[in-house]
XYZ file of C-alpha atoms in Angstrom:
615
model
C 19.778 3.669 -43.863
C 19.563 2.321 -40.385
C 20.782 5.727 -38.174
C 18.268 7.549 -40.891
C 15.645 5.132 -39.425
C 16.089 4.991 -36.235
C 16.621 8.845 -36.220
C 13.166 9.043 -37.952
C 11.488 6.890 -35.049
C 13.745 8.600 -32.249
C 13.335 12.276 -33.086
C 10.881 12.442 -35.820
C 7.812 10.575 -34.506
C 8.536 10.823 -31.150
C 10.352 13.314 -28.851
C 14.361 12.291 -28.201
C 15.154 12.878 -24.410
C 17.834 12.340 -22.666
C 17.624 11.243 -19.210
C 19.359 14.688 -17.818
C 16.444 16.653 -19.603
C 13.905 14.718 -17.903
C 15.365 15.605 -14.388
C 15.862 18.992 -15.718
C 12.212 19.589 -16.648
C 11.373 17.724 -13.139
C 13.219 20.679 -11.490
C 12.158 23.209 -13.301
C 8.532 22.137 -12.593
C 8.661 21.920 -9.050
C 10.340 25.658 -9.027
C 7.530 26.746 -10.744
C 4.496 25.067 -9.288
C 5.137 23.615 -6.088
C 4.494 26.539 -4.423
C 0.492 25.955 -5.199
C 0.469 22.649 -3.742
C -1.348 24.460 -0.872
C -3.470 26.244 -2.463
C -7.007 24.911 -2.293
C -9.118 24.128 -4.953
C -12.812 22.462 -5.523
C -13.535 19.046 -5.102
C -14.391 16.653 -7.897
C -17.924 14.803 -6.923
C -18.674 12.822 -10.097
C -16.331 11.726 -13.308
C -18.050 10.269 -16.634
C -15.963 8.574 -18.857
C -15.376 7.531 -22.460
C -12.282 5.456 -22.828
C -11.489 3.793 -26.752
C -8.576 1.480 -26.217
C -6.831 0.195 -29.532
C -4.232 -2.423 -28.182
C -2.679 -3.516 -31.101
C -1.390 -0.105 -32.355
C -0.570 1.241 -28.501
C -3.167 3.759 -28.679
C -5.980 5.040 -26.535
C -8.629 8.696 -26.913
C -10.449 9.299 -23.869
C -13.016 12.135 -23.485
C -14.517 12.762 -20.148
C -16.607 15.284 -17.703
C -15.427 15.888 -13.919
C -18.405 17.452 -11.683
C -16.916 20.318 -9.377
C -17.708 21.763 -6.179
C -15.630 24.640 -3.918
C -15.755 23.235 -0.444
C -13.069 24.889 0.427
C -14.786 27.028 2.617
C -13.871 30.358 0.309
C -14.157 31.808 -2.739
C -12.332 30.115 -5.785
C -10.344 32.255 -8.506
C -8.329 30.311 -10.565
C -8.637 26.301 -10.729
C -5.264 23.891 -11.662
C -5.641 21.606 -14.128
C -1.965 19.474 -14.630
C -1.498 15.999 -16.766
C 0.943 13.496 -15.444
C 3.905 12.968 -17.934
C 4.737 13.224 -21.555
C 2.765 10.487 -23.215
C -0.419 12.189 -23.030
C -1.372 14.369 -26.067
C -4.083 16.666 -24.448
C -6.261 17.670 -27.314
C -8.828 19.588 -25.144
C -10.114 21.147 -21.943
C -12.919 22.986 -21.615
C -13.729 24.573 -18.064
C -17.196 27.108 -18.644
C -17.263 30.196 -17.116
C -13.285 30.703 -16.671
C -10.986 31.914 -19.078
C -7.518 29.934 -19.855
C -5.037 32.063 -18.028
C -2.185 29.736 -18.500
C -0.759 27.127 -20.603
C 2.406 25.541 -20.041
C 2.337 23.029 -23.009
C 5.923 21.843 -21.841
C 4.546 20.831 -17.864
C 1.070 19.973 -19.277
C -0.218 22.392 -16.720
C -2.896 25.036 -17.116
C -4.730 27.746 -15.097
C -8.096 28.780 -15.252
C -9.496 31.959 -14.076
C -12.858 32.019 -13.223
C -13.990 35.957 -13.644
C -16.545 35.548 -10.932
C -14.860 33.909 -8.165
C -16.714 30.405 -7.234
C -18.537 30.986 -4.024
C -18.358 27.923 -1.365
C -20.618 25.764 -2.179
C -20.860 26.758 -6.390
C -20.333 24.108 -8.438
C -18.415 23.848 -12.095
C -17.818 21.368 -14.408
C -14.656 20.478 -16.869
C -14.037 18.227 -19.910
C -11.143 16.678 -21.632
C -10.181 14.682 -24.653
C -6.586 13.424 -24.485
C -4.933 10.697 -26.463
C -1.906 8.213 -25.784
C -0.435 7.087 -29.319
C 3.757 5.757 -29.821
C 4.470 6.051 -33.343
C 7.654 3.798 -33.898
C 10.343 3.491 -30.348
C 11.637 5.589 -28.619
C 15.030 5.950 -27.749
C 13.910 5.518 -23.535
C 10.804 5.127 -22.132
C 8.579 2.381 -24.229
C 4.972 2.827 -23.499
C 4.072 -0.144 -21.794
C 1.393 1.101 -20.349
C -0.931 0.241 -23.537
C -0.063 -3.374 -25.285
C -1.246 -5.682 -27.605
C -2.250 -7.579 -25.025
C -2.572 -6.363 -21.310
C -3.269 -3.189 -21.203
C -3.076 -1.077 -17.820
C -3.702 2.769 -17.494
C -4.540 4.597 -14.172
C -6.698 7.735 -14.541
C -3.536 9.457 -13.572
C -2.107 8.901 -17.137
C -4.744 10.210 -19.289
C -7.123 11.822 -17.175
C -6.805 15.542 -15.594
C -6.039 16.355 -11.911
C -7.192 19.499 -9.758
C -4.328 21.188 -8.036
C -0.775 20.402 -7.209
C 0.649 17.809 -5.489
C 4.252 16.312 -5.394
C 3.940 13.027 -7.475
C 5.977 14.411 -10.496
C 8.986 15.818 -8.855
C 12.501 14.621 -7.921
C 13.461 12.145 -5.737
C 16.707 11.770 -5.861
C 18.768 13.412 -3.216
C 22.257 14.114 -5.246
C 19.839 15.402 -8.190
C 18.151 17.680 -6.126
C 21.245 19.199 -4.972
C 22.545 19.517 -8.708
C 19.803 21.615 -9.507
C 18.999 23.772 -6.959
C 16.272 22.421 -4.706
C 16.283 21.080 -1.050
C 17.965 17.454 -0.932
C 14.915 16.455 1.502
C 11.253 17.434 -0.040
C 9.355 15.858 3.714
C 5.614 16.179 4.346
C 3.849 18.391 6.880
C 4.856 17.550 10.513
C 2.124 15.471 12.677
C 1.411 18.536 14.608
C 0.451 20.133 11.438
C -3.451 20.093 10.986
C -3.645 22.535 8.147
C -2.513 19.292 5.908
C -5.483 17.251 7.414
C -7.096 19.448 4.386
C -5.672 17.233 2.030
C -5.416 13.159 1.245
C -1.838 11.653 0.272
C -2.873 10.586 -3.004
C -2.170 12.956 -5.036
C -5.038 14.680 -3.316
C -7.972 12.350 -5.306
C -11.199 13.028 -4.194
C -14.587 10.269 -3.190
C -16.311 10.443 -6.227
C -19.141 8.964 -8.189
C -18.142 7.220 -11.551
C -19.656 6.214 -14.628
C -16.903 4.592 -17.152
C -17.614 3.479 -20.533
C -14.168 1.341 -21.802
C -14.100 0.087 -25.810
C -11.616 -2.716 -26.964
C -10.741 -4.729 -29.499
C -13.212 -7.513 -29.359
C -11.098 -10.235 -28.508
C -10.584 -8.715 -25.379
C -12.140 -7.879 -21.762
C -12.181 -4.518 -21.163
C -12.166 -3.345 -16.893
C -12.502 -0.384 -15.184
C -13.979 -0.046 -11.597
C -17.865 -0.443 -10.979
C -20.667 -2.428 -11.468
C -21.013 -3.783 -14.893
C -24.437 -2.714 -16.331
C -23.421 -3.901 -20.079
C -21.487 -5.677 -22.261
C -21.616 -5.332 -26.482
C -19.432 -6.646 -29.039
C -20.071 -4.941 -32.646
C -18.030 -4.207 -35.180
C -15.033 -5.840 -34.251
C -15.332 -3.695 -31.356
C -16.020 -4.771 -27.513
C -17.728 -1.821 -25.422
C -18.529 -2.834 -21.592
C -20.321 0.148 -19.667
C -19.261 0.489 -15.722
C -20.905 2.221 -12.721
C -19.749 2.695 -9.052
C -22.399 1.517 -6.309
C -20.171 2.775 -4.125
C -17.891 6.077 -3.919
C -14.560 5.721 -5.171
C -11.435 7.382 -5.408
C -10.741 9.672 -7.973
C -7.647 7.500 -8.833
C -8.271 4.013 -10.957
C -7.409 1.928 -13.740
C -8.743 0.377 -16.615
C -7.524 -2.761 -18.528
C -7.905 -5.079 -21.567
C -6.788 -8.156 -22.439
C -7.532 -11.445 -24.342
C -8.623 -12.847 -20.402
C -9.477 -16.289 -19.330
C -11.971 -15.848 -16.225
C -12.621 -17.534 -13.343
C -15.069 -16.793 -10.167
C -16.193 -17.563 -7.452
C -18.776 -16.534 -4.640
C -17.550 -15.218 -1.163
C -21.018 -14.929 0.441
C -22.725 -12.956 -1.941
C -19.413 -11.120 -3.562
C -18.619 -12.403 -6.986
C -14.976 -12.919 -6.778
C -12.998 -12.840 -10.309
C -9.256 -13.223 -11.855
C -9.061 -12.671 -14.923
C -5.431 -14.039 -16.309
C -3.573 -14.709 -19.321
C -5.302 -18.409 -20.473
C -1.395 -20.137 -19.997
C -0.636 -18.661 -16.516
C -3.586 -20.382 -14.408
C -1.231 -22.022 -11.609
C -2.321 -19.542 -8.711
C -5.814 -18.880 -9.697
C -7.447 -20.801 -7.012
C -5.348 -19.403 -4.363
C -6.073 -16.055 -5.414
C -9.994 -16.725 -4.862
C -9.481 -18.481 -1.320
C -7.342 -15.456 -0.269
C -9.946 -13.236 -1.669
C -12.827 -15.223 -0.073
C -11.027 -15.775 3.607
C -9.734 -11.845 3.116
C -13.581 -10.513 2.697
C -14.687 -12.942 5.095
C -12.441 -11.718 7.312
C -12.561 -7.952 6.933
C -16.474 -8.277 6.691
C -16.643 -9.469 10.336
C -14.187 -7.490 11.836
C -14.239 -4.301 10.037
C -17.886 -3.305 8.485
C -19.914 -3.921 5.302
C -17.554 -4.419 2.250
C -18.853 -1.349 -0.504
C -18.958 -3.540 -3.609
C -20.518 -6.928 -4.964
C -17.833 -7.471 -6.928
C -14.054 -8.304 -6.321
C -11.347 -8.802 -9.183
C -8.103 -9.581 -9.422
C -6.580 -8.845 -13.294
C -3.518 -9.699 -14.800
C -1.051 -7.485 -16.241
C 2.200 -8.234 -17.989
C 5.536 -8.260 -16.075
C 6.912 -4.709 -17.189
C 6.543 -3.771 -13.662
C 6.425 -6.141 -10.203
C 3.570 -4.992 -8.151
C -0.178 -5.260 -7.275
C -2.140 -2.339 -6.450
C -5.277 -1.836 -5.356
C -7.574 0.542 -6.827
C -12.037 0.425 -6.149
C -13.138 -3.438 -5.786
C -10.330 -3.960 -8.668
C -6.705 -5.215 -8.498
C -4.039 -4.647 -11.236
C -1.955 -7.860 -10.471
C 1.490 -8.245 -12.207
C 1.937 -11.633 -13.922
C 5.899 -11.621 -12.487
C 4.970 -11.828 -8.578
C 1.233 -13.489 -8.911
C 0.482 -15.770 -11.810
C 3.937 -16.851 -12.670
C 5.219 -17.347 -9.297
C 6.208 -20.776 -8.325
C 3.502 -21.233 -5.066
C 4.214 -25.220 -4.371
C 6.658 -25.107 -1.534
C 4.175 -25.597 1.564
C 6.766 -24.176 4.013
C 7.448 -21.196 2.193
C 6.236 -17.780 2.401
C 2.836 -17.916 0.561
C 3.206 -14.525 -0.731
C 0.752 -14.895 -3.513
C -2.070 -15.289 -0.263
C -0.466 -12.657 1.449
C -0.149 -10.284 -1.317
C -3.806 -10.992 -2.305
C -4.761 -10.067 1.547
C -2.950 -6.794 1.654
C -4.799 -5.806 -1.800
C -8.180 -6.474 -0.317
C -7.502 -5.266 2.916
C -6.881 -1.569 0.787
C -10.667 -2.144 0.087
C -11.318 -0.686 3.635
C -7.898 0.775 4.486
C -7.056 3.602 1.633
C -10.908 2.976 -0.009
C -13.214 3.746 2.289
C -10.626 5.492 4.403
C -8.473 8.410 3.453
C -5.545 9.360 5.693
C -3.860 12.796 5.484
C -0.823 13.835 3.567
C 1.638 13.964 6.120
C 4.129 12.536 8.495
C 2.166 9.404 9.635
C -0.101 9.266 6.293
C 0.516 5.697 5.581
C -0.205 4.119 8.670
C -4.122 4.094 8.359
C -3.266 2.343 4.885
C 0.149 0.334 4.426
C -0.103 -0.698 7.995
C -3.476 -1.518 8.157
C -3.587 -3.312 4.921
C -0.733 -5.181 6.309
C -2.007 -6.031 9.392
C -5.115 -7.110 7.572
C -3.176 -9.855 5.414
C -1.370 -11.211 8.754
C -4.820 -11.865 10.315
C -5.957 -13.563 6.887
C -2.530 -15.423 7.242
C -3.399 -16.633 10.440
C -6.893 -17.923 9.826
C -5.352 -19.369 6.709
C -1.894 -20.770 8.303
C -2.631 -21.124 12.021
C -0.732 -19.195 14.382
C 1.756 -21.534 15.083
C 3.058 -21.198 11.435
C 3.104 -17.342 11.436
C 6.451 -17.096 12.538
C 7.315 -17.466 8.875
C 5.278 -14.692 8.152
C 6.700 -11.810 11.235
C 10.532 -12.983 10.459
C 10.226 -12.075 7.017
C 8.700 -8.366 7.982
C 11.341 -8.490 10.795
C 14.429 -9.196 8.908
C 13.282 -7.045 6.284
C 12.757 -3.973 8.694
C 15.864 -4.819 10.099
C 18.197 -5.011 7.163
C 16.313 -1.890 5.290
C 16.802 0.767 8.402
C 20.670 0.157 8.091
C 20.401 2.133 4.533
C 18.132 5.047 5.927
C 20.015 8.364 3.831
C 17.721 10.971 5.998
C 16.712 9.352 9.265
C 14.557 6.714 10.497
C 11.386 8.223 12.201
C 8.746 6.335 14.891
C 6.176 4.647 13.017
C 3.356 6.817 13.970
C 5.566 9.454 11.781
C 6.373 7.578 8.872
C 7.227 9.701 5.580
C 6.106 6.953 3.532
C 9.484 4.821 3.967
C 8.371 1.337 3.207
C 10.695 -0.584 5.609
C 8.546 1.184 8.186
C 5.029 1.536 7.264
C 4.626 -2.029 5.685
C 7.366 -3.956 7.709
C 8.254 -3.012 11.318
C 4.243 -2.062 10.911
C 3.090 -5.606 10.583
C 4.646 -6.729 12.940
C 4.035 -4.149 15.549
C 0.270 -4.289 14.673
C 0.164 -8.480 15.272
C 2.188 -8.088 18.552
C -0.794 -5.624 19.422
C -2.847 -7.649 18.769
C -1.623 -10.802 20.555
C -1.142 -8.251 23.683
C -4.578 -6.557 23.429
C -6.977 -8.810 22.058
C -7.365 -9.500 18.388
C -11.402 -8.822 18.840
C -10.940 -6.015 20.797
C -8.387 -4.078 18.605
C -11.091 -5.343 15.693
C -13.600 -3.314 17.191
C -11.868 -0.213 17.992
C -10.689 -0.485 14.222
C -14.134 -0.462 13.170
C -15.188 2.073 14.740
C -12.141 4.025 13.382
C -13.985 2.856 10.011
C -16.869 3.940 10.651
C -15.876 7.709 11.734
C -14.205 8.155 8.496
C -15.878 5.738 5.816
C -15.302 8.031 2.554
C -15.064 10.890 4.405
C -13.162 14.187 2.938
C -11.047 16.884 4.611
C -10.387 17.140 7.479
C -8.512 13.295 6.366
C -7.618 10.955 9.415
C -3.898 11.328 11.018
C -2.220 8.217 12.896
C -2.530 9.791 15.737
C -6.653 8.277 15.562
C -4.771 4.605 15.775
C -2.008 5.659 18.352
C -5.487 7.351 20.599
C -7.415 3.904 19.732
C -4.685 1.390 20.734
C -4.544 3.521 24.127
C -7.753 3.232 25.003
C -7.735 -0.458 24.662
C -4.660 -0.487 27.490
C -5.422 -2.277 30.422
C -1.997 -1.362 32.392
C 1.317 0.586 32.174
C 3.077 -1.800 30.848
C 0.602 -2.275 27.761
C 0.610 1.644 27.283
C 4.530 1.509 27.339
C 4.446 -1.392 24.968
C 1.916 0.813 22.496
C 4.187 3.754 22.727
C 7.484 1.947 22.100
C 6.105 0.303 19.190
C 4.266 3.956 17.552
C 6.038 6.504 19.562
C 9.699 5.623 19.772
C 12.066 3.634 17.700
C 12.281 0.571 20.042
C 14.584 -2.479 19.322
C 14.617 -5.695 21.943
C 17.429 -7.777 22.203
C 15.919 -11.041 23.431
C 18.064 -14.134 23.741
C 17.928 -17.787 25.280
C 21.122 -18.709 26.161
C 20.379 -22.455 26.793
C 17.213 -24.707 28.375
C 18.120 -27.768 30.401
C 15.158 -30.088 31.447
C 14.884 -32.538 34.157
C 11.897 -35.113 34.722
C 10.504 -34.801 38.103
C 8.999 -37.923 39.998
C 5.002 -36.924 39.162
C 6.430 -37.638 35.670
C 6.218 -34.095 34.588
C 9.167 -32.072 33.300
C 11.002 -28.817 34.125
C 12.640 -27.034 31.984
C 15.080 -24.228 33.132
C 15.467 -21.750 30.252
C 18.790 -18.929 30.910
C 17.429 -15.921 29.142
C 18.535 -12.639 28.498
C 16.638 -9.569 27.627
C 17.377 -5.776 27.108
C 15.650 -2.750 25.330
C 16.959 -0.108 23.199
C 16.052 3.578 22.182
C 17.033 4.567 19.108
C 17.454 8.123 17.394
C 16.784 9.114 13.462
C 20.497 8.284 12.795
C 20.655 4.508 14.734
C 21.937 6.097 18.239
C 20.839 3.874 20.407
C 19.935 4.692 24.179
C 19.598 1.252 26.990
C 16.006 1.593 28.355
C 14.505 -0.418 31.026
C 13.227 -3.779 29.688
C 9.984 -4.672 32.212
C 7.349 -6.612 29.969
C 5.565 -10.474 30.308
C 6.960 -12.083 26.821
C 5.900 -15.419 25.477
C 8.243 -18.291 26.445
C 7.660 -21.394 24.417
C 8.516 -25.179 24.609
C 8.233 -27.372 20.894
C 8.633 -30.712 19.928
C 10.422 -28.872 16.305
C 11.965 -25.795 15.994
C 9.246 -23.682 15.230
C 9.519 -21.598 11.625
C 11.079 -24.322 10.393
C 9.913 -27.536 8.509
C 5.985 -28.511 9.174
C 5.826 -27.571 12.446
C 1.890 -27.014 13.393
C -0.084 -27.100 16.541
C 0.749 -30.490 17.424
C 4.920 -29.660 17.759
C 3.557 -27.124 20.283
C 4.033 -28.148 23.936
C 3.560 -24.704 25.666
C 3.473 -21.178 25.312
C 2.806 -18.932 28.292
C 3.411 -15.144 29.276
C 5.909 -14.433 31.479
C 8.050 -11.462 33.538
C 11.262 -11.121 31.647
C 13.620 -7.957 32.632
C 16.666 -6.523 31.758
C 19.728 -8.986 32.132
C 20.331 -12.652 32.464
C 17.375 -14.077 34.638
C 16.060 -17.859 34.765
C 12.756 -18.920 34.038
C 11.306 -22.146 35.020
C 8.502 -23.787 32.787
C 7.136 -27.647 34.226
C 5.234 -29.689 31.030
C 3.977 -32.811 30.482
C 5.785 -33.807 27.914
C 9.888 -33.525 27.131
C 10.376 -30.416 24.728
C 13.124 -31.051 22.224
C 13.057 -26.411 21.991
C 12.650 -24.073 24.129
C 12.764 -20.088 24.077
C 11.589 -16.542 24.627
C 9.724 -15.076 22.083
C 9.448 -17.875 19.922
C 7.141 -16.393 16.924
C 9.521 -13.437 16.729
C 6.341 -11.017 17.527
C 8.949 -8.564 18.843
C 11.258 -6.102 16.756
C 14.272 -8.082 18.216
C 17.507 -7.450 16.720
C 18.436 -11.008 16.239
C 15.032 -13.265 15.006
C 17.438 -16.283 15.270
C 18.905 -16.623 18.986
C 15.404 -17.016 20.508
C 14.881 -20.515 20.668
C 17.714 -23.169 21.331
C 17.709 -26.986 21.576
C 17.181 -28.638 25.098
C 19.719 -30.191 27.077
């Protein structure tokens, strides 16, 4: 009786799997459509929306209407239509005035052909109905995408997308082998501006929106936009949402039985919405989001929305994500976390930063898909939530912050299977975009000017704000850090840190002090500096080291403990070369540290033999 049940709910209601027939059909569908991911297609301008969520039976119907447009540049004959994965029952598409060429029910992947072809400019339209519905378990693969209680869909799971792209297909190297496609799939090269014509995610477009999400009633339903009503009837809770603003074609909408809370960040209402027992980081979460738009207001433009929210959803999955003025926010690494120890990374904060710092960096600006395509959004989102960090911290505790980016970059590029590329190239390895790119960006920073770089990073914003093809390359950061360079030695610094893979080796081998008869003290640091080249696969070539590098004298050991301004005797810039030199700092007071590079702002292979005790 039990194998007949669990059969029943295995094969019967739902679709038994293995996980070697899931990578099969992964191959088999790049084989047979990768080959259009160049092809261009029309634009989507405007998508209206009609999602019915019904939690507590882990179903949701959707029916909706995407606005077209060929700016391609050239006539338009056939127009791909593809569904992300195999929990979405598509029930209908309707695309007037082309015929349905093609229907690959297996790949959820269809062709239209449009008899007349669309001339530039023409417009079309399409609508869908699809429907996400488990009936019983499965024997892999639980939908926990819809839930009782925390629901959380992207538009990629239930909603069509124009074209091919590659966010379906195999990763795995050894796989890839075993079925017959290229271990390595890599993006277009930097030099490449043919794939300026298209945006990394998954191609999504600037778009208006007008979503319409129904719940149960004891929920909240969420989707982007403003919020121009709210109705419970019938046991049913239907909130109506419209963007002010353009927004990516790529968004989420939740429910859940929410507790709220805001708060106003000078004229933005700020919101979390949370599970009623998980309200311990709440009121971090609103100062982050309130110094964050504070922040990013002054330095980087207008901010597109009156409305910022933060919303809870269950721990199946450990992330935060940012989608338009909303931002899915697992319960694991944000409401549950355990935020109390003052001296430890405040990653709830920094987290929060990053998220809003996406507002500008990946939602008003698009970069292209290829080598390089995260910088103008994981880096800059990064660098975004280390400037919050220090308004929030003080610099003198971000050491905390760049040694935990450091050691992370360091310790992840030792497991690179293809090779490690300069971070102007990134292929959208994490170690390097988010990691060695914070702190590469606050080092800029520090060297530059933090207002300065602000400005040229504005202005960056402002050349692209939700702009379409051609999208924004790295190279448009690499060009504006230049132009900010006073002297060689900053434009070697800027190309080291984007161009090359650079890796310091700064070291104090001990600081002796001596009081002097004025009273004052000298301190007589033995450092020891050199600078490496490396290649893809960790070769590493001795360069010329030739820079002015902080040297620092504390009354604590600084990244440890409470140490604050008032531990901080001195920090000046000064000439340090390659090899063992001496350098000679006089203070008022006695230092009980001393060293080179104290807030680890370099990519030094060794964050801990900077600073050493005095003698």
């Amino acid at each position: 009786a039990s194998g007949a049940f669990i059969f029943y709910n295995m094969n019967v209601l739902n679709d038994y799997r293995t996980r070697d027939d899931n990578d099969l059909q992964q191959a088999n569908y790049e084989k047979k459509y990768l080959k259009y991911e160049s092809l261009k297609q029309p634009s989507t301008t405007d998508i209206k929306l009609n999602v019915d969520l019904y939690p507590a039976q882990k179903r949701m119907e959707a029916t909706g209407r995407y606005a077209l447009v060929n700016d391609t540049g050239a006539p338009v004959s056939d127009l791909h239509v593809r569904f992300s994965g195999r929990t979405v029952n598509v029930l209908d598409v309707q695309v007037p005035g082309a015929t349905l060429a093609m229907d690959d029910k297996d790949n959820r992947y269809r062709i239209y052909h449009f008899p007349k072809p669309l001339a530039p400019g023409a417009t079309a339209s399409l609508s869908f109905k699809t429907q996400r519905w488990q009936h019983g378990f499965r024997a892999q693969g639980d939908d926990t995408s819809i839930v009782a209680n925390g629901t959380f869909l992207n538009a990629f799971e239930f909603a069509p997308i124009i074209g091919m792209s590659r966010d379906q297909l195999l990763q795995d190297r050894v796989k890839r082998r075993k079925y017959g496609l290229p271990a390595e799939l890599r993006p277009a090269k930097l030099e490449d501006v043919s794939a300026q014509d298209r945006n990394y995610i998954a191609n999504a477009d600037w778009v208006t929106s007008d979503i319409t999400v129904t719940t149960d009633a004891g929920q909240t339903p969420i989707a982007p936009g403003k919020k121009v009503s709210d109705v419970t009837a019938g046991g049913r809770r239907t909130a109506h949402f419209v963007a002010t603003a353009p927004i990516m074609a790529f968004f989420s909408v939740q429910s859940a039985a929410y507790a709220e809370k805001s708060a106003d960040a000078s004229g933005v209402k700020t919101t979390v919405f949370y599970d009623p027992k998980h309200a311990y980081n709440v009121d971090a979460m609103l100062k982050a989001m309130k110094q964050s738009l504070d922040y990013y207001r002054t330095n980087f433009g207008p901010y597109q929305f009156d409305y910022a929210r933060i919303i809870e959803f269950p721990g199946y999955a450990s992330f935060a994500q940012a989608f338009a003025g909303t931002v899915p926010y697992s319960e694991r690494i944000g409401f549950i976390a355990d935020n109390r120890d003052k001296d430890a990374i405040d990653y709830v904060s920094y987290v929060t930063a990053h998220e809003l710092g996406h507002q500008y960096w990946g939602h008003q600006l698009l970069s292209a898909n290829m080598q390089g395509g995260t910088v103008l959004v994981e880096t800059m989102a990064q660098y975004s939530a280390m400037m919050v960090m220090k308004k929030l911290y003080g610099e003198d505790k971000m050491r905390r912050f760049l040694k935990y980016e450091l050691d992370s970059y360091l310790r992840a590029r030792g497991g690179e299977a293809i090779e490690e590329l300069p971070l102007e190239r990134v292929e959208n390895q994490g170690y390097i975009h988010y990691r060695k790119g914070a702190v590469a960006m606050y080092l800029l920073q520090d060297r530059l000017g933090e207002d300065r770089m602000n400005a040229m990073l504005a202005g960056i914003l402002n050349q692209y704000r939700f702009k379409s093809q051609p999208y924004a390359r790295s190279l448009v950061l690499v060009d504006g850090l230049k132009s900010l360079a006073r002297n060689d030695g900053e434009r070697e610094l800027i190309s080291d840190l984007f161009e090359k893979i650079t890796i310091w080796d700064l070291k104090t081998k001990e600081a002796k002090v001596t009081k002097l008869p004025d009273g004052r003290y000298q301190t007589v640091l033995t450092v020891t500096g050199d600078k490496f080249y490396a290649d893809g696969k960790g070769k590493e070539t001795k360069a010329r080291l030739d820079d002015v590098i902080d040297i620092g004298l504390f009354d604590a050991r600084p990244g440890i403990g409470k140490v604050s301004a008032k531990d901080v005797d001195l920090i000046e810039r000064r000439p340090v070369v390659s090899g063992e030199q001496k350098i000679t700092i006089v203070s008022k007071k006695k230092p009980a540290f001393a060293g080179v590079d104290p807030y680890n702002k370099y990519i030094d292979r060794n964050s801990d033999d900077n600073v050493v005790a005095v003698t």
